[in-house]
Amino acid sequence: MVKPDLSVSVGPLELSNPVMAASGTFGYGLEFEPYLDLEQLGGFVTKGLSPRPRVGNPPVRIVETPSGMLNTIGLQNVGVDAFIEEKLPALRGKKTRVVANVFGETETEYVEVCTKLDAVEGVAGIELNVSCPNVEKGGIIFGSDPSALARITQVCRKATKLPLAVKLSPNVTDIKVMARAAEEAGADILSLINTFVGMAVDVDRRRPVLAKVSGGLSGPAIRPLAVWLTWQTAQAVKIPIIGMGGIVTARDALEFILAGASAVQVGTSNFVHPDAPIRVLDGLRDYLTRNGIASIRELVGTLDATVRT
Ligand SMILES: Cc1cc2nc3c(=O)[nH]c(=O)nc-3n(C[C@H](O)[C@H](O)[C@H](O)COP(=O)(O)O)c2cc1C
C-alpha cells in the first residue's frame, strides 16, 4: 500500500504534516525531547514571547475542570532575547518548524519582538497572540476589537516577512468579523482558538480558585465550540486556518480538518500525554491508509454541512 502524503501548505508555511503543538503547552520544544522526536512534528509553537522576561501571575494559576482546565499563567516567559540566545541555537538544526508566539503590552512591543525574530535564522513563522485572556494589558484588548486587531496585524506585517498567523479569541460576539479584519490587514494564516474565559469557585473558602479570579478554559470541554468557530471562520475568509481546542485523538483533529482547518495544534492534551501530537499524527496516517486517501489535503474543508430537512 502507498504511504499517504501528510504534507500541507498553510499559506506560506510548509509543514511535513498537519500536526503541531500549541503555544504555552509545549515550552520551547526542547523540554519535550525526552518524550518525542521533535522532527516528527509538523511543527510547534513556542510559549508567548515578550520583549522582556515575565514571571507571570501568582498561584493558584491552574485548576482542573470537567474535561478541561482553567489557567491564568499570565504569559510567563524568558523574553525574546533569551529565546534567541539560549533556545533557538539548539532548535535551529532540527527538521521541524518552529513558530514563535508573540505577545506585547503595546503595539511597539509586538513590533519589537517581531523585528527581532525576523532578523534571526530558525524561525519558520510568527503567531500573534492577540487573544490571551490572562493579562491586564495587551492580549485580548487587541483581539476583541476589529480595528485594534487590524492595526496590530498591519504593524506586525510591516515588521516581518515571515509567515504571519493571527491567533483569534473565542471571547467575541462574532469571530467572522475578527477573522476578516485580520485577513484584510495582511495575515497569512488564522490560528484559532485561544482559551475561553471562565472561573471556578472554592465553595468552602467562598473564594475564586484562581488567584486572578478568572482564567482561560481549554481541553476537550471546549472542542465542540472550537470546531463550530473553525467552521464559521472557514466560511468567512480565504486564508488558511490552523484549528485547535481540545484535540486529543486523530478523530478530533479530523473534525477540525473537515471543518476547514489546513493544520491543527494539540495543546492541553500534552499535559496528559507529552507525546500527544505524535499519537494524533499516527492516527491520521492510519485513517488515510484505511480509507485509501492519498493525501490529507484532500480532506480539508470537505465537510458536507447541508442542512437535512
Ligand atoms: C497553560 C496554558 C498556557 C497557554 N499559553 C499560551 C500562550 O502563551 N500563547 C497563546 O497564544 N496561547 C496560549 N495558550 C492557549 C493554547 O495555545 C490553545 O490555544 C488553547 O489551550 C486551546 O487548545 P487546547 O484545548 O488543545 O489546549 C495556553 C494554554 C494553556 C492551557
Short mmCIF file of C-alpha atoms and ligand atoms in Angstrom, two decimals, residues 21-26 45-49 61-62 67-77 101-103 127-134 167-168 170 191-196 216-223 226 243-248 256 265-271, ligand 1:
data_model
loop_
_atom_site.label_atom_id
_atom_site.label_comp_id
_atom_site.label_asym_id
_atom_site.label_seq_id
_atom_site.Cartn_x
_atom_site.Cartn_y
_atom_site.Cartn_z
CA ALA A 21 1.98 21.53 19.38
CA ALA A 22 0.17 24.60 20.70
CA SER A 23 1.67 27.62 22.40
CA GLY A 24 2.01 27.55 26.17
CA THR A 25 1.62 23.80 26.42
CA PHE A 26 4.95 22.78 24.88
CA VAL A 45 4.57 26.96 18.64
CA THR A 46 6.68 28.45 21.42
CA LYS A 47 5.33 29.91 24.63
CA GLY A 48 4.31 33.56 24.01
CA LEU A 49 7.45 35.70 23.77
CA ARG A 61 -2.88 29.66 38.39
CA ILE A 62 -4.13 26.28 37.18
CA SER A 67 -12.80 17.59 30.66
CA GLY A 68 -10.53 20.60 30.77
CA MET A 69 -8.56 23.11 32.78
CA LEU A 70 -8.52 26.78 33.62
CA ASN A 71 -5.19 28.59 33.53
CA THR A 72 -4.02 32.04 34.36
CA ILE A 73 -0.30 31.71 33.76
CA GLY A 74 -0.06 35.38 32.74
CA LEU A 75 2.43 34.82 29.91
CA GLN A 76 5.42 33.79 31.97
CA ASN A 77 8.31 33.54 29.50
CA ASN A 101 4.18 33.03 19.51
CA VAL A 102 4.45 36.78 20.11
CA PHE A 103 2.94 38.88 22.82
CA GLU A 127 1.85 33.61 15.57
CA LEU A 128 0.46 36.78 17.14
CA ASN A 129 -1.20 36.19 20.46
CA VAL A 130 -3.83 38.89 20.45
CA SER A 131 -6.19 36.77 22.44
CA CYS A 132 -4.70 36.00 25.85
CA PRO A 133 -7.42 36.46 28.45
CA ASN A 134 -5.00 36.32 31.39
CA LYS A 167 -4.45 33.81 16.77
CA LEU A 168 -8.10 34.61 17.33
CA PRO A 170 -13.31 32.90 21.04
CA SER A 191 -4.95 30.25 14.29
CA LEU A 192 -7.99 29.52 16.37
CA ILE A 193 -8.94 29.31 19.08
CA ASN A 194 -7.33 30.65 22.21
CA THR A 195 -9.00 29.85 25.55
CA PHE A 196 -12.50 30.78 26.73
CA GLY A 216 -8.71 30.52 30.24
CA LEU A 217 -10.62 27.29 29.70
CA SER A 218 -9.01 24.69 27.42
CA GLY A 219 -9.15 20.96 26.76
CA PRO A 220 -11.84 18.61 25.40
CA ALA A 221 -14.56 20.64 27.15
CA ILE A 222 -14.18 23.37 24.52
CA ARG A 223 -13.82 21.17 21.42
CA ALA A 226 -13.82 25.33 18.73
CA GLY A 243 -7.53 24.77 14.18
CA MET A 244 -7.27 23.87 17.84
CA GLY A 245 -9.25 23.39 21.02
CA GLY A 246 -9.43 20.11 22.92
CA ILE A 247 -7.76 17.85 20.37
CA VAL A 248 -6.78 14.52 21.95
CA PHE A 256 -11.21 20.49 12.52
CA GLN A 265 -2.47 22.23 17.12
CA VAL A 266 -2.56 19.99 20.17
CA GLY A 267 -2.50 21.87 23.49
CA THR A 268 -3.83 20.75 26.86
CA SER A 269 -3.54 17.10 25.84
CA ASN A 270 0.27 17.48 26.11
CA PHE A 271 -0.12 17.73 29.89
C1 LIG B 1 -1.23 26.54 30.32
C2 LIG B 1 -1.56 27.18 29.00
C3 LIG B 1 -0.76 28.23 28.53
C4 LIG B 1 -1.05 28.84 27.30
N1 LIG B 1 -0.22 29.85 26.84
C5 LIG B 1 -0.48 30.42 25.62
C6 LIG B 1 0.41 31.42 25.09
O1 LIG B 1 1.44 31.77 25.66
N2 LIG B 1 0.08 31.97 23.88
C7 LIG B 1 -1.05 31.59 23.18
O2 LIG B 1 -1.29 32.11 22.09
N3 LIG B 1 -1.87 30.60 23.65
C8 LIG B 1 -1.59 30.03 24.85
N4 LIG B 1 -2.44 29.03 25.31
C9 LIG B 1 -3.61 28.61 24.51
C10 LIG B 1 -3.33 27.33 23.72
O3 LIG B 1 -2.25 27.51 22.81
C11 LIG B 1 -4.59 26.87 22.94
O4 LIG B 1 -4.98 27.92 22.07
C12 LIG B 1 -5.77 26.55 23.85
O5 LIG B 1 -5.33 25.95 25.05
C13 LIG B 1 -6.81 25.63 23.18
O6 LIG B 1 -6.25 24.38 22.79
P1 LIG B 1 -6.28 23.05 23.74
O7 LIG B 1 -7.69 22.90 24.22
O8 LIG B 1 -5.79 21.93 22.87
O9 LIG B 1 -5.36 23.33 24.88
C14 LIG B 1 -2.16 28.39 26.54
C15 LIG B 1 -2.95 27.35 27.02
C16 LIG B 1 -2.67 26.74 28.22
C17 LIG B 1 -3.53 25.58 28.69
#
